[in-house]
Short mmCIF file of C-alpha atoms and ligand atoms in Angstrom, two decimals:
data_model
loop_
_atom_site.label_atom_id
_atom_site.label_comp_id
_atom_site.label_asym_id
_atom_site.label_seq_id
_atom_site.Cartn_x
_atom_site.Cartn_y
_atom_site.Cartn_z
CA UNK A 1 105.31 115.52 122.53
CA UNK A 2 105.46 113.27 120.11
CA UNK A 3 108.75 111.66 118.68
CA UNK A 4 108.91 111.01 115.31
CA UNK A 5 111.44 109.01 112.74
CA UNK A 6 110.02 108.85 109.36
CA UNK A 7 111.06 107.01 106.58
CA UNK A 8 111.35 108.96 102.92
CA UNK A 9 112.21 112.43 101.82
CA UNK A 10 110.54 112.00 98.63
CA UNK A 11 107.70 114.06 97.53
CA UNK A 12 105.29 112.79 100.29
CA UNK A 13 107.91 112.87 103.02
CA UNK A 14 109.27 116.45 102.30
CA UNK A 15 105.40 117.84 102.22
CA UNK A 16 104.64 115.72 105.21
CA UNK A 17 107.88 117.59 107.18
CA UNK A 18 106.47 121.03 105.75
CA UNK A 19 103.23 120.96 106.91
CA UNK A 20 104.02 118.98 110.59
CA UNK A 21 107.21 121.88 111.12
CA UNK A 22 104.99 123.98 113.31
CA UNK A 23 103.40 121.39 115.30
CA UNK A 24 104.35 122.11 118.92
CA UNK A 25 103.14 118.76 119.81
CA UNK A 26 105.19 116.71 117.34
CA UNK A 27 108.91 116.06 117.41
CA UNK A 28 110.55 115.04 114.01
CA UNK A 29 113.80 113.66 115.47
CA UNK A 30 114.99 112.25 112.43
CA UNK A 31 114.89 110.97 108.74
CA UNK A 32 115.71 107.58 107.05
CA UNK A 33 116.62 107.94 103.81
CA UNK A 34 117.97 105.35 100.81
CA UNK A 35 122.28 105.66 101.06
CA UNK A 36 122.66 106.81 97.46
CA UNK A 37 120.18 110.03 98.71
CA UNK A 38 122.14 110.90 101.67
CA UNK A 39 123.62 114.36 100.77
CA UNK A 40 120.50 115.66 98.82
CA UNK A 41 118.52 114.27 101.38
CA UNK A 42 120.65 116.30 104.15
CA UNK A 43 120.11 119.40 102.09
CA UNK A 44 116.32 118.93 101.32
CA UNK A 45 115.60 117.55 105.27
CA UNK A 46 117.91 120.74 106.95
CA UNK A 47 116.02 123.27 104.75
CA UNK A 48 112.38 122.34 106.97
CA UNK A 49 113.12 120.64 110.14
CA UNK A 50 117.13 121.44 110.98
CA UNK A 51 116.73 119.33 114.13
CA UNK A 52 115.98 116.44 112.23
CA UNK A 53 119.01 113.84 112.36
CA UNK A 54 119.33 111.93 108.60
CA UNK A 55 120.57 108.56 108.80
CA UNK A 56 120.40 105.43 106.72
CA UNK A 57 118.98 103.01 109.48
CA UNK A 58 116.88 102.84 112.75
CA UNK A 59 120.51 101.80 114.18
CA UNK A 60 121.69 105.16 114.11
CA UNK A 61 118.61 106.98 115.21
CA UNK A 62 119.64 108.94 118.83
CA UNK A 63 116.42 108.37 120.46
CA UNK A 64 113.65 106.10 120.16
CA UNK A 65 111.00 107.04 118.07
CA UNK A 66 107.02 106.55 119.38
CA UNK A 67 105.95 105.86 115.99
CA UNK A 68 107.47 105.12 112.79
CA UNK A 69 105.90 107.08 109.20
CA UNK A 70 106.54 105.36 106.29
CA UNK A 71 106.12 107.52 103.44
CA UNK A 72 109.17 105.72 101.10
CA UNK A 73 108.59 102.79 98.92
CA UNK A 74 107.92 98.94 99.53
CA UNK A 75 111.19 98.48 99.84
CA UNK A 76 110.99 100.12 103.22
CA UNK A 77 108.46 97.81 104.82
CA UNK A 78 110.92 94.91 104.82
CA UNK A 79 113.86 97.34 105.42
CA UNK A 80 112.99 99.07 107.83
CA UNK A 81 109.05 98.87 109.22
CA UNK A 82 109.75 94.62 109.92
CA UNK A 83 112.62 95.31 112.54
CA UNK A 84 111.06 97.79 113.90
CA UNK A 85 107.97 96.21 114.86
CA UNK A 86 110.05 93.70 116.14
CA UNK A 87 111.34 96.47 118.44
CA UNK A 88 108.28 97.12 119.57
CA UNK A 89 107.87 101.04 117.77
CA UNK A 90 104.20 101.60 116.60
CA UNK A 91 104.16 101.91 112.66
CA UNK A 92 102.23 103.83 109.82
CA UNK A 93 102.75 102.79 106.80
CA UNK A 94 101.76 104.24 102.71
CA UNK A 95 102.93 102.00 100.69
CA UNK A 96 100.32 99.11 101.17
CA UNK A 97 100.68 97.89 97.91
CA UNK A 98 103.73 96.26 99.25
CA UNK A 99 101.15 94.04 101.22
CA UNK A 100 99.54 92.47 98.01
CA UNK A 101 102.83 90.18 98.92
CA UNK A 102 100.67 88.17 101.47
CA UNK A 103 103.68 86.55 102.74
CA UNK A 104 105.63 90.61 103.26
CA UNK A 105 101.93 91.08 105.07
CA UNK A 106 101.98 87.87 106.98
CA UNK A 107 105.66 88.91 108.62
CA UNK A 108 104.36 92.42 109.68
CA UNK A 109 101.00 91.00 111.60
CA UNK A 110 103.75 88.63 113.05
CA UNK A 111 106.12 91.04 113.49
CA UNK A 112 103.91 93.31 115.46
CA UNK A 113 102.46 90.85 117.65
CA UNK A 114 105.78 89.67 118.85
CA UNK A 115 106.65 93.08 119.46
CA UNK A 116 103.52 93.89 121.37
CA UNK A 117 102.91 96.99 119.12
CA UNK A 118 100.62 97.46 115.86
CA UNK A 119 100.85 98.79 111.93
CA UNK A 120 98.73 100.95 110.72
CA UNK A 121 97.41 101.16 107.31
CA UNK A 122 96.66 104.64 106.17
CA UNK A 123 94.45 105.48 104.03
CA UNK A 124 96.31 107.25 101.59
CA UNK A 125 94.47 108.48 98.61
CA UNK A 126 91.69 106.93 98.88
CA UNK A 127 88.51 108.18 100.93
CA UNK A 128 85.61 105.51 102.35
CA UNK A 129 88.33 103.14 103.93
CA UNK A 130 86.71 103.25 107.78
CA UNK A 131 82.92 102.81 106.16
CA UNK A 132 84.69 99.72 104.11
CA UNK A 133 86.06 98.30 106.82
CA UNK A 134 82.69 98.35 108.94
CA UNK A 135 80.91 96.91 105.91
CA UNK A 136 82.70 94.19 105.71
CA UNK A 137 82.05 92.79 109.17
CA UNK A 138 78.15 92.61 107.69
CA UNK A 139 79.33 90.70 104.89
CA UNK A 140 80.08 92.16 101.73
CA UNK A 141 78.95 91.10 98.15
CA UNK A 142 80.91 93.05 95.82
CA UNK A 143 83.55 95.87 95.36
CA UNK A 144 84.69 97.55 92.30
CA UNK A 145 87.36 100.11 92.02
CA UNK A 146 88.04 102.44 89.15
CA UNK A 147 91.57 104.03 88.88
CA UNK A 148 92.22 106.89 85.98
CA UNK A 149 95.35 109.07 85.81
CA UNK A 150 96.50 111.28 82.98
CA UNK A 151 98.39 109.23 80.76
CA UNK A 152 101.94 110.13 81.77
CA UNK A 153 101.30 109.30 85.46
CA UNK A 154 101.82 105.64 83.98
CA UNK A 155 104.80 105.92 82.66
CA UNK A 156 107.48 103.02 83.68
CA UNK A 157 104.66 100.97 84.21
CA UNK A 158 103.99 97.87 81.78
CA UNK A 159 101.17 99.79 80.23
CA UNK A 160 104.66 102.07 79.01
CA UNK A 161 105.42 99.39 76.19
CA UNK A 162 101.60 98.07 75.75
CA UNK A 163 99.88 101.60 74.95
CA UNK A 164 101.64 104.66 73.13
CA UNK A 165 100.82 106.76 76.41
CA UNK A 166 102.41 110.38 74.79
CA UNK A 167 99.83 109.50 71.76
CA UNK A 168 96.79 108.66 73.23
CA UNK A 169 93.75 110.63 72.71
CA UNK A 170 90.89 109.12 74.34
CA UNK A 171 90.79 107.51 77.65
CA UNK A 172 92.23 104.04 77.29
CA UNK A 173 91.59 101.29 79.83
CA UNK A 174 95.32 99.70 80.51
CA UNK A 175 94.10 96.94 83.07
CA UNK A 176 91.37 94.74 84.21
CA UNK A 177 91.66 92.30 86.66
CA UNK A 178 91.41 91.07 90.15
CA UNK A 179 93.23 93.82 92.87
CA UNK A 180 96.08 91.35 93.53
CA UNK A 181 97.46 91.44 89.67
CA UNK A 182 97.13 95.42 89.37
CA UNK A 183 98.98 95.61 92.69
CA UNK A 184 101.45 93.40 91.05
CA UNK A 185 101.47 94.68 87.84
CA UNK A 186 101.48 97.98 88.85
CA UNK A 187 102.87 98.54 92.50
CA UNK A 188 103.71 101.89 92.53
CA UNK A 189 100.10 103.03 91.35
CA UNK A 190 98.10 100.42 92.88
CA UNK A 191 98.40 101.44 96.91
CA UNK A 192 94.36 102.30 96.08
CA UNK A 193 93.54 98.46 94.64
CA UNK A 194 95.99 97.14 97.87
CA UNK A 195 94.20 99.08 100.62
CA UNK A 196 90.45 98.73 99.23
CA UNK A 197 91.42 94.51 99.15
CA UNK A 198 92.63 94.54 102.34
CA UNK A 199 89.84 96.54 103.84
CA UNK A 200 87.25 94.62 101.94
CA UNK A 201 86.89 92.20 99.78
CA UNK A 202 91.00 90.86 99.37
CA UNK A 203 93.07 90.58 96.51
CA UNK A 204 91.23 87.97 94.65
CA UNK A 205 87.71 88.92 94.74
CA UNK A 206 87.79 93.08 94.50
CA UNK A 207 87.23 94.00 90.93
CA UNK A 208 89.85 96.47 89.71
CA UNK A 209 90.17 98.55 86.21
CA UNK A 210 93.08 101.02 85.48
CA UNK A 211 92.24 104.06 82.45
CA UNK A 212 94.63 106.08 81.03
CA UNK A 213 93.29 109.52 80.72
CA UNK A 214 94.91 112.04 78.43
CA UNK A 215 92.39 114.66 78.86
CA UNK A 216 92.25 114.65 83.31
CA UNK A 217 94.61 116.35 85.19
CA UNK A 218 93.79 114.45 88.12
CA UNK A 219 94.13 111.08 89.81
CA UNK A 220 90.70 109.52 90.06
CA UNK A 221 89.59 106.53 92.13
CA UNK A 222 86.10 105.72 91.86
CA UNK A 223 84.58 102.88 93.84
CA UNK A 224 81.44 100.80 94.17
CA UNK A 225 80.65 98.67 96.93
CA UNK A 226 77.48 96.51 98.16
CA UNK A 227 76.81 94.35 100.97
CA UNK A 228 74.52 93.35 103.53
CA UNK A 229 74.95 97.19 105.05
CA UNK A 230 73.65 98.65 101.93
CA UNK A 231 75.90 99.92 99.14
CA UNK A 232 77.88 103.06 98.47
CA UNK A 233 79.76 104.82 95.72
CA UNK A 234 82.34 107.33 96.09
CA UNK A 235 84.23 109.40 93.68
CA UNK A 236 87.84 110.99 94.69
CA UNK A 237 89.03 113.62 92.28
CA UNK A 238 92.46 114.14 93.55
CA UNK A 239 95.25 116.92 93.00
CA UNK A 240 98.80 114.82 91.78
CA UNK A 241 101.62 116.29 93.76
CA UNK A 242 103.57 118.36 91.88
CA UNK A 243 107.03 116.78 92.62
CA UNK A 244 105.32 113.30 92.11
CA UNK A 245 102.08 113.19 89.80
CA UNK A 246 101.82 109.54 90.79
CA UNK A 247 100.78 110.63 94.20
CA UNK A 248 97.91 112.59 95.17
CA UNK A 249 98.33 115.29 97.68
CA UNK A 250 95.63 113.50 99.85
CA UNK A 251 98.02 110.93 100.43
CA UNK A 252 100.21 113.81 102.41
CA UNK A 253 97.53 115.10 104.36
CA UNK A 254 96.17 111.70 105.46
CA UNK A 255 99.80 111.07 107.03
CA UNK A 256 99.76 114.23 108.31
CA UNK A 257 96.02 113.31 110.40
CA UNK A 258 97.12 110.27 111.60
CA UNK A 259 100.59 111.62 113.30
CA UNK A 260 98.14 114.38 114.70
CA UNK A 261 95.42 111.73 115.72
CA UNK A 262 98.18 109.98 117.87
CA UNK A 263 99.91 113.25 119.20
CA UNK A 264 96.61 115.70 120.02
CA UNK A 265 94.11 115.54 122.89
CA UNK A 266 91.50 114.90 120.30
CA UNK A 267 91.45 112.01 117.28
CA UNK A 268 89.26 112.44 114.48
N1 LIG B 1 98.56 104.64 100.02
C1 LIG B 1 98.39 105.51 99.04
O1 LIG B 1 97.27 105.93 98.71
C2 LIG B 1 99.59 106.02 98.32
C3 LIG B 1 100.85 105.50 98.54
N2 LIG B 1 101.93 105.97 97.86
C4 LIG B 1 103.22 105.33 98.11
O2 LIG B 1 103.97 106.17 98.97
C5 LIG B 1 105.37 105.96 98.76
C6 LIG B 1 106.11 107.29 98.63
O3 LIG B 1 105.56 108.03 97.57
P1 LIG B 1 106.27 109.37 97.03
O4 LIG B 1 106.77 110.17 98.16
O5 LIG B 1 105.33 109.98 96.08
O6 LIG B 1 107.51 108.73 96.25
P2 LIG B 1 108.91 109.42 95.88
O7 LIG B 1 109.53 108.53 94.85
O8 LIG B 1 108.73 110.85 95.57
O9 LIG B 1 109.74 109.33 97.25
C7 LIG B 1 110.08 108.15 97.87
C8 LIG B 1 111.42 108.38 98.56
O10 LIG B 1 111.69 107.29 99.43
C9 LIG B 1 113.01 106.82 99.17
N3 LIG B 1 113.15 105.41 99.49
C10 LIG B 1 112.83 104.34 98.73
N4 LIG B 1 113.12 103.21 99.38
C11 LIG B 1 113.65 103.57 100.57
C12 LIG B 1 114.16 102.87 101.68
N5 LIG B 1 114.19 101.53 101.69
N6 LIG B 1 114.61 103.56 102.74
C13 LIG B 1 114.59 104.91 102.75
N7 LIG B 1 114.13 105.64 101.72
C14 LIG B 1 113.67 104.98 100.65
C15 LIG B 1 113.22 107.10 97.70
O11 LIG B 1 114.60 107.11 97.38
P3 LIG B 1 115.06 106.67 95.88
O12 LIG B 1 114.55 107.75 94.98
O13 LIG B 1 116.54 106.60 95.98
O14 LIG B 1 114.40 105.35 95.62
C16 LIG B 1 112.57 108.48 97.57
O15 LIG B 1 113.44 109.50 97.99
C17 LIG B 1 105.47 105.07 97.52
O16 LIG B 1 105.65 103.71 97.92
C18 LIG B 1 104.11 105.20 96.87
O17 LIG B 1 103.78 104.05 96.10
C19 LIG B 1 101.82 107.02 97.00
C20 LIG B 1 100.58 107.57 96.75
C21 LIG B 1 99.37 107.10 97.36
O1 LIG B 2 96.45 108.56 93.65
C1 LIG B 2 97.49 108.24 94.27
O2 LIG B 2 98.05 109.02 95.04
C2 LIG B 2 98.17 106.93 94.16
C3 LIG B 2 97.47 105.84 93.55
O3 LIG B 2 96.63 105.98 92.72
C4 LIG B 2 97.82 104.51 93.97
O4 LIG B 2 98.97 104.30 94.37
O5 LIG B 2 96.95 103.64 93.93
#
């Protein structure tokens, strides 16, 4: 059995508790959630897993966890994912647009190795990450990544003031840059840009552009990428989430593998 604290009952972490509920070989002990969220959190937590205890802090979870799902915002890397490293608890993380912050990415490796333990990166909504990863230890040449949303998905974003999103009638490109900027510029929609740098290319040299889309209903990422293995192009037409449309649902379901790849017999 595996023992579980996550971190987030937001619209990844309450889809994440639906779909894990009937796992007999996972244990969702408990919930961290941000203070102000507490009581709705309580409510929306009780109604799946019951048994799950919903705190504020890794000080006031019961029982050790064996891993650590963060599925709540950047602020919860340096919140709660650093000290727990430090503790030694195995970590999976979402938001890894949080580590276009090299020095926020610098503490976790260091964090982890003083605790003996290790963060993982998920891969979120993005597909092509483990073929990335492999490509790059041939050398790679050049990666481009392609990110287009329906317009409102960018709301609050600086593209909010720049383009009149509601009026838009043709796809509009919003950004174009190097990954580190859009990760910057946009943190909350640029976990895709984050974990394609860090797999590949880094923040500097992977090419990123950001479109606007009023006529898709879906989240997008499209990416190129050449090297001394070859080259390869993927497409991922995701579904937004209904409670989030920032988020595609793969995001969920590639939590949900990697708790099951560490609590099954079999990984894949
Ligand atoms: N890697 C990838 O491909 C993707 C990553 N993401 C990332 O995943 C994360 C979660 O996304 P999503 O569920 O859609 O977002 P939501 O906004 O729906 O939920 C996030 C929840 O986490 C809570 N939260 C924020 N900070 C903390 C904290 N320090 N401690 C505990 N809880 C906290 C929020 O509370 P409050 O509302 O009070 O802030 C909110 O309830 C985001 O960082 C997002 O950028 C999303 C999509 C794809
Ligand atoms: O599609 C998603 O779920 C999220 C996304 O684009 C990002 O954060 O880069």
């Amino acid at each position: 059995m595996l023992r579980i604290t996550m971190i987030g009952s937001g619209a990844i972490g309450l889809s994440v508790l639906s779909l894990l509920k009937n796992d007999p070989d996972v244990s969702i002990d408990s919930v961290i959630v941000a203070p102000d969220t507490l009581d709705q959190a309580r409510e929306q937590v009780g109604a799946i897993a019951p048994q799950a205890q919903v705190v504020t802090g890794l000080a006031e979870v019961a029982q050790r966890p064996d891993l650590l799902v963060e599925c709540a915002g950047h602020g919860a890397l340096r919140a709660h994912v650093l000290p727990a490293l430090e503790q030694g608890i195995p970590c999976v993380v979402v938001s890894i647009g949080a580590l276009s912050d090299v020095e926020l990415a610098r503490q976790l490796e260091e964090a982890a190795k003083r605790g003996k333990t290790q963060v993982q990166l998920l891969s979120g909504a993005i597909g092509g990450i483990d073929a990335l990863a492999a490509a790059k230890i041939g050398g790679l040449d050049s990666v481009v990544y392609t990110g287009r949303k329906p317009a409102l998905a960018w709301k609050d974003t600086p593209a909010d003031g720049q383009f009149k999103l509601e009026a838009l009638t043709e796809p509009t490109v919003i950004f174009e840059g190097p990954a580190g900027e859009a990760a910057r510029l946009f943190p909350k929609n640029a976990n895709v840009a984050a974990t394609l740098s860090l797999a590949g290319l880094g923040l500097d040299r992977t090419q990123v552009r950001l479109i606007a889309d009023p006529t898709s209903k879906e989240n997008v990422h499209h990416v190129q990428a050449s090297g001394a293995f070859g080259s390869f192009e993927i497409t991922m037409r995701g579904k937004p989430l209904a409670a989030n449309p920032k988020t595609s649902a793969l995001t969920v379901y590639s939590v949900v593998r990697a708790i099951g790849n560490q609590a099954h017999a079999v990984a894949i």
